CSV table of C-alpha atoms in Angstrom, one decimal:
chain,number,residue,atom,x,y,z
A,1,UNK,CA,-92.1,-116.2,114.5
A,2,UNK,CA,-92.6,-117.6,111.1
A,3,UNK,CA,-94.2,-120.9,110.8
A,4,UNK,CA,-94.9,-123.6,107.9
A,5,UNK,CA,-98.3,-124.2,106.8
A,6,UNK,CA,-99.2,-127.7,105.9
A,7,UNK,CA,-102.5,-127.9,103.5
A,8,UNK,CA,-101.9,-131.5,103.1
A,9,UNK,CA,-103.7,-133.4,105.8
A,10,UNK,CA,-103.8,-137.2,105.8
A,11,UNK,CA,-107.2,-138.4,105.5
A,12,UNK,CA,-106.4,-140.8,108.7
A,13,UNK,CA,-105.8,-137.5,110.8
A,14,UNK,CA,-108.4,-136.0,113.2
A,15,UNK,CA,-111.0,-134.1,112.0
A,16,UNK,CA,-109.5,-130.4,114.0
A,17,UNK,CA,-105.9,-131.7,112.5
A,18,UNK,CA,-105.6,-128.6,110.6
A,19,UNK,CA,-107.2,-125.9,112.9
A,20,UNK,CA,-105.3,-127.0,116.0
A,21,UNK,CA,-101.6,-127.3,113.6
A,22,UNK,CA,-101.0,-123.5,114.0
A,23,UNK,CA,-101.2,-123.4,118.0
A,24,UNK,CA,-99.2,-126.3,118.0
A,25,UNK,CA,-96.5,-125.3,115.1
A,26,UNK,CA,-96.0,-122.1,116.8
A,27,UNK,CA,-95.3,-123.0,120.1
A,28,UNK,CA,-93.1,-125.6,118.8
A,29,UNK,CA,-90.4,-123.5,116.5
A,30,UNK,CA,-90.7,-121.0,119.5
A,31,UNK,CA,-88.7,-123.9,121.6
A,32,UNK,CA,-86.2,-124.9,119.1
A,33,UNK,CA,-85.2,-121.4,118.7
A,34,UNK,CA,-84.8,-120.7,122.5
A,35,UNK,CA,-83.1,-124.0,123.1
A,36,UNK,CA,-79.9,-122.0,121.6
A,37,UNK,CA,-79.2,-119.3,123.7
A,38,UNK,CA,-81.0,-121.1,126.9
A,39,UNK,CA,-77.9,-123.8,126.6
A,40,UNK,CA,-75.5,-121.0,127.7
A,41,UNK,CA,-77.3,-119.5,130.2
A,42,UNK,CA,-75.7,-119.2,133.7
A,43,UNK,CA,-72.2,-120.4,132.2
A,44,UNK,CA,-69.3,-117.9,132.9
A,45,UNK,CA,-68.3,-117.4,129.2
A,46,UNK,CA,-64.5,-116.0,128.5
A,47,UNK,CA,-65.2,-113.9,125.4
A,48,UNK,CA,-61.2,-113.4,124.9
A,49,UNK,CA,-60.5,-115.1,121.6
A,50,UNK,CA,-57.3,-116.5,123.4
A,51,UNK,CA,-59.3,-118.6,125.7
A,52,UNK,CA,-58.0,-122.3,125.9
A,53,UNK,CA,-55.8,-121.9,123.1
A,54,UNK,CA,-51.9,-120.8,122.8
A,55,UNK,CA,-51.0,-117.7,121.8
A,56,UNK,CA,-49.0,-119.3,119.0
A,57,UNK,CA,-52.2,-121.1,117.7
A,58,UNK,CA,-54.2,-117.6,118.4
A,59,UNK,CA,-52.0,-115.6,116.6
A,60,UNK,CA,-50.9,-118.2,113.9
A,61,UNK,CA,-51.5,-116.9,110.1
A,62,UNK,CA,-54.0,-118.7,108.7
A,63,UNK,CA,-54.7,-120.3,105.2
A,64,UNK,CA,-57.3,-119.2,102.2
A,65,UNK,CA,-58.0,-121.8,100.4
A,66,UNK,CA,-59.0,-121.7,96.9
A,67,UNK,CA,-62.7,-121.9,95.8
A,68,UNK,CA,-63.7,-126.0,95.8
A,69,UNK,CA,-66.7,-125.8,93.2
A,70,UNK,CA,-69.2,-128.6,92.6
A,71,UNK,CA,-71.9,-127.9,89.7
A,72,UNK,CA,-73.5,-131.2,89.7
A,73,UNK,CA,-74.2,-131.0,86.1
A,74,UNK,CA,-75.9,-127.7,86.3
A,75,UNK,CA,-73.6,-125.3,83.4
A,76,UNK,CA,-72.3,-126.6,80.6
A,77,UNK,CA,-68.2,-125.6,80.5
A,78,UNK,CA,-68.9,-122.1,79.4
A,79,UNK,CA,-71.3,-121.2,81.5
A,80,UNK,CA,-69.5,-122.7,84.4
A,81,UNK,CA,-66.8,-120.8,84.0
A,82,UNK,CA,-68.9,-117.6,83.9
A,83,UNK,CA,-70.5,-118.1,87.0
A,84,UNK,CA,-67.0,-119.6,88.7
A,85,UNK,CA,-65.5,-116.4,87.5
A,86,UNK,CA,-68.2,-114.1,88.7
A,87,UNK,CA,-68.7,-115.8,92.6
A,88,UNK,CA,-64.7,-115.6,92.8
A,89,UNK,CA,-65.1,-112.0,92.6
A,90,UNK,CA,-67.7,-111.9,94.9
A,91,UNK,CA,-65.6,-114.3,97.7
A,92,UNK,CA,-62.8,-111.6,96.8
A,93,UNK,CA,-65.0,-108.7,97.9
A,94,UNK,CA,-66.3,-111.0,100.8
A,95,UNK,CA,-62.3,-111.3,101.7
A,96,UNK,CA,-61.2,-108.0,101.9
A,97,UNK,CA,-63.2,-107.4,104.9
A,98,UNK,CA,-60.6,-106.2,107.8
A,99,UNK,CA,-61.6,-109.5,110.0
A,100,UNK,CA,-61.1,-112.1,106.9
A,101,UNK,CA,-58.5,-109.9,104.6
A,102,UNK,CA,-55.4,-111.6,107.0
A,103,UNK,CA,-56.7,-114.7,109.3
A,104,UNK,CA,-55.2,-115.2,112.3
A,105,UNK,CA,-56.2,-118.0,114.5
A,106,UNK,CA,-58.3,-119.8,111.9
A,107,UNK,CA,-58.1,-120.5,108.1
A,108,UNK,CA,-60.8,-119.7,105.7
A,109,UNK,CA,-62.3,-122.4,103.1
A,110,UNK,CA,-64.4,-121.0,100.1
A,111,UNK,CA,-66.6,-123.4,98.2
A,112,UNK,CA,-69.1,-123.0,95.7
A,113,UNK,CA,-71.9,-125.7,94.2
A,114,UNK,CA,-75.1,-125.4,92.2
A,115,UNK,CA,-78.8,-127.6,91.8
A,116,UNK,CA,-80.3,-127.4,88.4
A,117,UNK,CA,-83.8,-125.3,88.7
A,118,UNK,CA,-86.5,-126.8,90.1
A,119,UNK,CA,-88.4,-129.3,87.3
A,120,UNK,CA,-91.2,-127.5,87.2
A,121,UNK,CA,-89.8,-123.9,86.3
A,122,UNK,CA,-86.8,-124.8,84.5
A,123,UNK,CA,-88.0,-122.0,81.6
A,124,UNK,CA,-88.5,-119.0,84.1
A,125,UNK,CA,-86.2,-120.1,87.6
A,126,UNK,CA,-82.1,-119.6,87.1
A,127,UNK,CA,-80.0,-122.5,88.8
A,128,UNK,CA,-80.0,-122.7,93.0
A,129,UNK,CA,-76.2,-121.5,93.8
A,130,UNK,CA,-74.5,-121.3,96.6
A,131,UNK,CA,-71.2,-120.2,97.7
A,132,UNK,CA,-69.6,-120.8,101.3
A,133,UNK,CA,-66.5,-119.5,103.5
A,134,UNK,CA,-65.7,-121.8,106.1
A,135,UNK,CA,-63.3,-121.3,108.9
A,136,UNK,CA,-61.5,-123.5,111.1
A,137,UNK,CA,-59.8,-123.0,114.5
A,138,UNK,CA,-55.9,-122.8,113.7
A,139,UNK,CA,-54.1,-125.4,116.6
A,140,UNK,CA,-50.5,-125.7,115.6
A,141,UNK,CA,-50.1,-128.1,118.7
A,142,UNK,CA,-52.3,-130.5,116.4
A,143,UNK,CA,-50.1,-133.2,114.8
A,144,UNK,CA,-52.8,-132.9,112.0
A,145,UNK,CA,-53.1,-129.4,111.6
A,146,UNK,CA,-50.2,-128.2,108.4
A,147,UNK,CA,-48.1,-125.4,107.6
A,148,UNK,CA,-47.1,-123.8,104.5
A,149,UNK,CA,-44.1,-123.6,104.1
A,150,UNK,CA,-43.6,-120.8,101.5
A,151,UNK,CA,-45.7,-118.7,103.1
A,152,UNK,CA,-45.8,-119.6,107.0
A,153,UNK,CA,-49.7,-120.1,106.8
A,154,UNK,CA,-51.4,-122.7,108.6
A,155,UNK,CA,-54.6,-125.0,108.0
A,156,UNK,CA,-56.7,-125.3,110.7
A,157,UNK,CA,-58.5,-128.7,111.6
A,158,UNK,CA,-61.8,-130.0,112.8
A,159,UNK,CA,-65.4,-128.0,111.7
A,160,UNK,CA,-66.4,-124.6,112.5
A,161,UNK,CA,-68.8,-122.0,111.4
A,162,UNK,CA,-70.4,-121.2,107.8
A,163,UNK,CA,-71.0,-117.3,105.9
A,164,UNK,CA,-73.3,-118.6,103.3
A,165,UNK,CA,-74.7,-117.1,100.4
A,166,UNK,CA,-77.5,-118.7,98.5
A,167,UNK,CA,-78.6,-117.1,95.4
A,168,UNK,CA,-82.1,-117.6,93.9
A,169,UNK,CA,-83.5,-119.7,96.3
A,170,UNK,CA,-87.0,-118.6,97.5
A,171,UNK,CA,-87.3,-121.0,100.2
A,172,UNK,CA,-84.1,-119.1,101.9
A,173,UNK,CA,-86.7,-116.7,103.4
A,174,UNK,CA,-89.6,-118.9,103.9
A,175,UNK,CA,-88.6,-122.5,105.3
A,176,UNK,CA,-85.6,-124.2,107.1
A,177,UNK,CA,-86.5,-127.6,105.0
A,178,UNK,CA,-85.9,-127.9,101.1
A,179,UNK,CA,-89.1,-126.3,99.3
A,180,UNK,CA,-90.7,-128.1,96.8
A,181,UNK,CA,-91.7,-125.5,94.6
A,182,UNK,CA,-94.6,-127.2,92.3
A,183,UNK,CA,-96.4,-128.3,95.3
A,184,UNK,CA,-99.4,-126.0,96.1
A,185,UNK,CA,-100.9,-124.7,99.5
A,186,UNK,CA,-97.3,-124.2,100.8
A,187,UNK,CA,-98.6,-121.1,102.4
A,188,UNK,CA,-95.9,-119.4,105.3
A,189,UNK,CA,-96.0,-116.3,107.9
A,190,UNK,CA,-94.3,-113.2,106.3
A,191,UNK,CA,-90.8,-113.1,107.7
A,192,UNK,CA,-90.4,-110.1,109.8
A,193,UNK,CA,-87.7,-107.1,109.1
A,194,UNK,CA,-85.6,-106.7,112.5
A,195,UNK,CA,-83.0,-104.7,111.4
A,196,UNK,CA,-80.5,-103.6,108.5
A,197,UNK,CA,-76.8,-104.5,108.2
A,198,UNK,CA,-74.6,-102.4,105.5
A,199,UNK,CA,-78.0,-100.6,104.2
A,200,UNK,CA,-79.9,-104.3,103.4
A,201,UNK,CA,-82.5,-105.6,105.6
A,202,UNK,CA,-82.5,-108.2,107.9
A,203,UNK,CA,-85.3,-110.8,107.8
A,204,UNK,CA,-86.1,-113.0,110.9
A,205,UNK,CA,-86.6,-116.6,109.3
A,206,UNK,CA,-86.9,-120.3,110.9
A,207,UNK,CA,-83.2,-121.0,110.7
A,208,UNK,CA,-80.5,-118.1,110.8
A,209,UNK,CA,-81.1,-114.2,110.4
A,210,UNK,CA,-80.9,-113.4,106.7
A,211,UNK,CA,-79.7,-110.6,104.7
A,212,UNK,CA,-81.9,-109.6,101.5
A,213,UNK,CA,-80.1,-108.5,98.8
A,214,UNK,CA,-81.6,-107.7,94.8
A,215,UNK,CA,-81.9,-105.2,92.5
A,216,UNK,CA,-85.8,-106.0,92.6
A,217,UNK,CA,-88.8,-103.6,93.7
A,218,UNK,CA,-90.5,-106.4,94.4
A,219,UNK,CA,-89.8,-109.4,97.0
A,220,UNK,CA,-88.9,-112.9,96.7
A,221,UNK,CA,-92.1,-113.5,98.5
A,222,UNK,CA,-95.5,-112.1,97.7
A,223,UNK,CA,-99.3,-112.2,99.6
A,224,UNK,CA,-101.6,-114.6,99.7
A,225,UNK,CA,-105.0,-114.0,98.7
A,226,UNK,CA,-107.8,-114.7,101.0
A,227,UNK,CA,-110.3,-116.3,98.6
A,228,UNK,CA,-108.0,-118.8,97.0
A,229,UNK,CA,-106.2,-119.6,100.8
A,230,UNK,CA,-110.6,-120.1,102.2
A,231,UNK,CA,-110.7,-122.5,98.4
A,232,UNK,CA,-108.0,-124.2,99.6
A,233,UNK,CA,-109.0,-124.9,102.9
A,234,UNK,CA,-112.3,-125.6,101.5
A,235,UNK,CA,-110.9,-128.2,99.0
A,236,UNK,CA,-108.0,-130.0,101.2
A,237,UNK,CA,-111.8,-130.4,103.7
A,238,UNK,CA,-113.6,-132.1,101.5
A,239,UNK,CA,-110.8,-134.4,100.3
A,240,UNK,CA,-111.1,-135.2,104.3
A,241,UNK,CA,-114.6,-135.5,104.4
A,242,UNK,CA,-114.9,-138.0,101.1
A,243,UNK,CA,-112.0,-140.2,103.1
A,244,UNK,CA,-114.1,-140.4,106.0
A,245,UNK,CA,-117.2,-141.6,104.2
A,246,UNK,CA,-115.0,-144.7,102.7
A,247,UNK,CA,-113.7,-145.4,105.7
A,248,UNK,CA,-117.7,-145.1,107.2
A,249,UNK,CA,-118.5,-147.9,105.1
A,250,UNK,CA,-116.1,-150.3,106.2
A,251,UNK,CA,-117.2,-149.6,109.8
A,252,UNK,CA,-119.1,-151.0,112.6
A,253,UNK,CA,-120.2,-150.5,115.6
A,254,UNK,CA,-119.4,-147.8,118.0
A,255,UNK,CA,-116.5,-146.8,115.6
A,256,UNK,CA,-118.9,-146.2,113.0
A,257,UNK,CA,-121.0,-143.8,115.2
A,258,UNK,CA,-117.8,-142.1,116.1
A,259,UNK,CA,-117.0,-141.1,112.1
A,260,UNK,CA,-120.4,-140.5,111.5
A,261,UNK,CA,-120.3,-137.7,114.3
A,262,UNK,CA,-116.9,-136.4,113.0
A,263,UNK,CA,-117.8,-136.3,109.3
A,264,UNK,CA,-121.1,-134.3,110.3
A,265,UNK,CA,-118.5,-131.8,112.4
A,266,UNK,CA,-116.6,-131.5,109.5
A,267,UNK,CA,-120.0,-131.0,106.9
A,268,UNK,CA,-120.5,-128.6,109.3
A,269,UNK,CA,-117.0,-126.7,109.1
A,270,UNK,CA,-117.1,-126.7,105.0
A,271,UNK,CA,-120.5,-125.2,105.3
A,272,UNK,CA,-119.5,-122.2,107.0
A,273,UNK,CA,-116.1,-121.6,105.6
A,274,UNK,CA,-118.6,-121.5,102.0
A,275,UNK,CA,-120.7,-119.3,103.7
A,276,UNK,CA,-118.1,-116.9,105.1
A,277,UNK,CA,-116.3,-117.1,102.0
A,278,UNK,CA,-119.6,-116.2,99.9
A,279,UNK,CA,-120.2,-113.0,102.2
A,280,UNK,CA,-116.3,-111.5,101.3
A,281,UNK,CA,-116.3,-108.4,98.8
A,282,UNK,CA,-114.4,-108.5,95.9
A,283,UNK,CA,-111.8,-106.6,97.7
A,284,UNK,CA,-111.7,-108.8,100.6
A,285,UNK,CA,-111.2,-111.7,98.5
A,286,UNK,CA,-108.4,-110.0,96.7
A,287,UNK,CA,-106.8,-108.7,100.1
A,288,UNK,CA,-103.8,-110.7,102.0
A,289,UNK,CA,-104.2,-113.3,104.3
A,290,UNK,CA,-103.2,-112.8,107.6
A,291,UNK,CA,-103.7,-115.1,110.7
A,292,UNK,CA,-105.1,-113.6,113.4
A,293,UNK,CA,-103.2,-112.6,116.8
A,294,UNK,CA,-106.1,-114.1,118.5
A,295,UNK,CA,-108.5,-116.8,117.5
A,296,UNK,CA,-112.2,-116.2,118.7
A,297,UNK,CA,-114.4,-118.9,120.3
A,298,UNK,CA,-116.0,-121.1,117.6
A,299,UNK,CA,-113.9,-119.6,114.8
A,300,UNK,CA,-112.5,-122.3,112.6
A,301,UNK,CA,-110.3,-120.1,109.9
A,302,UNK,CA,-108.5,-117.9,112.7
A,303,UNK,CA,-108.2,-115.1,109.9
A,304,UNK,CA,-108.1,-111.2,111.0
A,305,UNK,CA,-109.4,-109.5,107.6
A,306,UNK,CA,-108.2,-105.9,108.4
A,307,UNK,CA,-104.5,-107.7,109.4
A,308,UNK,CA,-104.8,-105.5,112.1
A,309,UNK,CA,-101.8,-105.3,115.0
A,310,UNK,CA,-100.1,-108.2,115.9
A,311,UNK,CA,-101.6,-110.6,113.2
A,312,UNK,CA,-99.4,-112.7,110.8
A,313,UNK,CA,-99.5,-112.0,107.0
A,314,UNK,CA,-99.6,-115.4,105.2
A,315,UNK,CA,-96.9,-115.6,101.8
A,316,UNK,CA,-95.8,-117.6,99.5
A,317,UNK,CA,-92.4,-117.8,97.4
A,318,UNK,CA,-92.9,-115.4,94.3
A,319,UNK,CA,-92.7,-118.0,91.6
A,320,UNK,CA,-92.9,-114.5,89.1
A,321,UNK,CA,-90.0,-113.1,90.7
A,322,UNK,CA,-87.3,-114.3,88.2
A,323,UNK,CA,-86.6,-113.0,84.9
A,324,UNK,CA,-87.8,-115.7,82.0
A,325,UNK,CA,-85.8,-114.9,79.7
A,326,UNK,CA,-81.6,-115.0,81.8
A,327,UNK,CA,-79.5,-117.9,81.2
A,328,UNK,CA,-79.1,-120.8,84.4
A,329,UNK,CA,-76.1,-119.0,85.6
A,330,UNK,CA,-78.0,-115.5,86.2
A,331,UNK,CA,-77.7,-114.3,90.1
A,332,UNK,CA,-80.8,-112.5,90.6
A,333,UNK,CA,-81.6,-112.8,94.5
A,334,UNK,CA,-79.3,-113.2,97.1
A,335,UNK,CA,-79.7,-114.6,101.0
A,336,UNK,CA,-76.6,-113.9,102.8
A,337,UNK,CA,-76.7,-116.0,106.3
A,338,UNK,CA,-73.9,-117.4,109.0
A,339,UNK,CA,-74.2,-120.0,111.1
A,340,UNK,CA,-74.7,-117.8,114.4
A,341,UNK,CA,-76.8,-115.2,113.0
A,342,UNK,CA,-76.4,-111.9,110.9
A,343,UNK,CA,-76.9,-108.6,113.2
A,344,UNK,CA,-74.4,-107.7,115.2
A,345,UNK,CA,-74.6,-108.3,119.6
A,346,UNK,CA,-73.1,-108.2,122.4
A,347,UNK,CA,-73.4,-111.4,123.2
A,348,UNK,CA,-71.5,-114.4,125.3
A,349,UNK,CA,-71.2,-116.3,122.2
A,350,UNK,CA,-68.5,-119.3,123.2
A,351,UNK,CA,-67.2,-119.9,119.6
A,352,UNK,CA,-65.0,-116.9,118.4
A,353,UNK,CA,-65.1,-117.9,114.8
A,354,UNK,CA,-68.8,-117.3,114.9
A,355,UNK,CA,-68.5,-114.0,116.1
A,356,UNK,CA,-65.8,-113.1,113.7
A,357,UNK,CA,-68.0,-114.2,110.7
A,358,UNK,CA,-71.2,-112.6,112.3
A,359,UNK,CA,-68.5,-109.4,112.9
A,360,UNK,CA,-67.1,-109.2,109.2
A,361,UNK,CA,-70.5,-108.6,107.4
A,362,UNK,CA,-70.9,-105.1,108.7
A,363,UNK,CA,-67.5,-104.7,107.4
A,364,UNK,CA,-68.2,-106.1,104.1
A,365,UNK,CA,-68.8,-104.0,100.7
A,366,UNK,CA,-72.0,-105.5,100.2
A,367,UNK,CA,-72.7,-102.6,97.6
A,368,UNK,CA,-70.3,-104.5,95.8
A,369,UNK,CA,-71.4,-107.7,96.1
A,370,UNK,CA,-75.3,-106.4,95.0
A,371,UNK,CA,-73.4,-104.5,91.8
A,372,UNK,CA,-72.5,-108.0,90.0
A,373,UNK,CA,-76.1,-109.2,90.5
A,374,UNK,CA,-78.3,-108.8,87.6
């Protein structure tokens, strides 16, 4: 389970704020991603993509629309239509696999947008860019749903599930909420590899199942280090303890005995993370941060320094991943993702489209897709 780790405690939290945030994190992403499959449990799923609809809308040819692009003032014209021309080819290979070549029973809708890079790295990090393929249940019964009439094609109506493809975006791996890139101490748990689809791995992340896809040897994350993850702890500490001796001599009374005692506690935790932190060899200062599968009694960093079983490696988005010197448009990682996961199952899944998506990417020439990266 990969979590979020917040270095950025309000002064006005309690002293063990940060200590106790991993237990309660964890625990906490492990229910919203069980909520999911728990909400079909014990239902008597039909898995026949027929179910509750007509043949005629099951069957019915479906639409591809052309690509909708937004670039938000990202290219100028010609680079625009570089990268327009380069993610059509890429929707084309995405569309010749056998379950989206000829759409029956839903219509696809390709779209494409981009986010200039993030302020604070415009010289070395490309543009965010993202291309998407939704599809839409085909009801022909629907006074709103339309026909082609050239073609016999129909649109399909309402929502329905995404294939997305995000391309340069660290935070793709690493967090479910937009990453702000220039803020430091944004320190997360490794995501895990839990399988491969077409020959690329498959990373476990807070949202969706992701597929990695690059032409790097390194990845878009890289390791902490233990001495500057203890600094930081260290440092975000005594920005707590300084607010606590304001706020001490505002104070009276019995609430001044209670900060007293908590700023001592926490005198006492910087002490010893110094301390532990001054007994570390050079090589366990350089060495990865991993949280520890079990925290001991009375230890307040919950580190494991051999990372032995079990324990998480702590990461952070590899800000020297990119290429300095390739234009805005330049594809360099990709994060391919659908709305009900990556790896194929046999599952009860109620909504068909999904499991077509899900379906079509070990069907895809993603060979193909990696080949126009740079």
């Amino acid at each position: 389970m990969k979590q979020t780790i917040s270095l950025s405690v309000p002064a006005s939290e309690a002293p063990t704020a940060r200590q106790s945030m991993l237990s309660r994190l964890a625990p906490l992403a492990a229910v919203l991603l069980a909520l999911a499959p728990a909400a079909w449990a014990g239902q008597q799923l039909d898995t026949d993509p027929c179910a509750g609809r007509s043949q005629a809308s099951c069957n019915a040819l479906g639409v591809t629309d052309k690509p909708s692009i937004a670039w938000r003032n990202t290219f100028s014209a010609s680079e625009g239509q570089q990268v327009s021309a380069r993610l059509t080819k890429m929707m084309e290979v995405i569309l010749q696999a056998p379950e989206l070549r000829e759409p029956r029973g839903m219509s696809l809708h390709p779209s494409m947008s981009a986010s200039p890079p993030p302020a604070h790295a415009e010289k070395q990090h490309p543009a965010l860019i993202e291309a998407f393929l939704l599809a839409k249940f085909i009801t022909v019964e629907d006074k709103h749903a339309t026909q082609d009439k050239k073609t016999g094609a129909w649109k399909g109506t309402g929502e329905g599930p995404m294939l997305r493809m995000r391309f340069n975006d660290l935070g793709a791996f690493l967090s479910i909420t937009p990453m702000d890139y220039a803020k430091p101490g944004q320190y997360y748990t490794e995501p895990p590899k839990v399988g491969e689809v077409g020959g690329f791995p498959v990373y476990k992340t807070a949202g969706p199942e992701v597929i990695l896809i690059h032409k790097r040897d390194a990845l878009p994350w890289r390791p902490v280090p233990v001495e500057r993850y203890l600094q930081t702890l260290i440092s975000d500490e005594e920005t707590l303890h300084a607010g606590f001796q304001k706020q001490m001599a505002s104070t009276q009374g019995a609430g001044k005995a209670e900060l007293e005692k908590a700023n001592a506690d926490r005198q006492t935790r910087i002490d010893t993370m110094k301390q532990q932190l001054a007994q570390l060899s050079p090589a366990q200062r350089q060495a990865g941060a991993c949280n520890a599968a079990r925290r001991k009694r009375g230890d307040i960093i919950g580190l494991d320094f051999n990372c032995g079983p079990g324990s998480e490696p702590l990461v952070e988005p590899n800000q020297d991943y990119f290429t300095r010197s390739a234009p805005k448009g330049s594809l360099q990682v990709l994060a391919i993702s659908t709305t009900w996961g990556v790896l194929p199952r046999n599952d009860r899944m109620p909504n068909v489209l999904g499991r077509k998506l899900r379906a079509s990417l070990s069907e895809m020439d993603l060979k193909a897709l990696q080949a126009m990266m740079d």
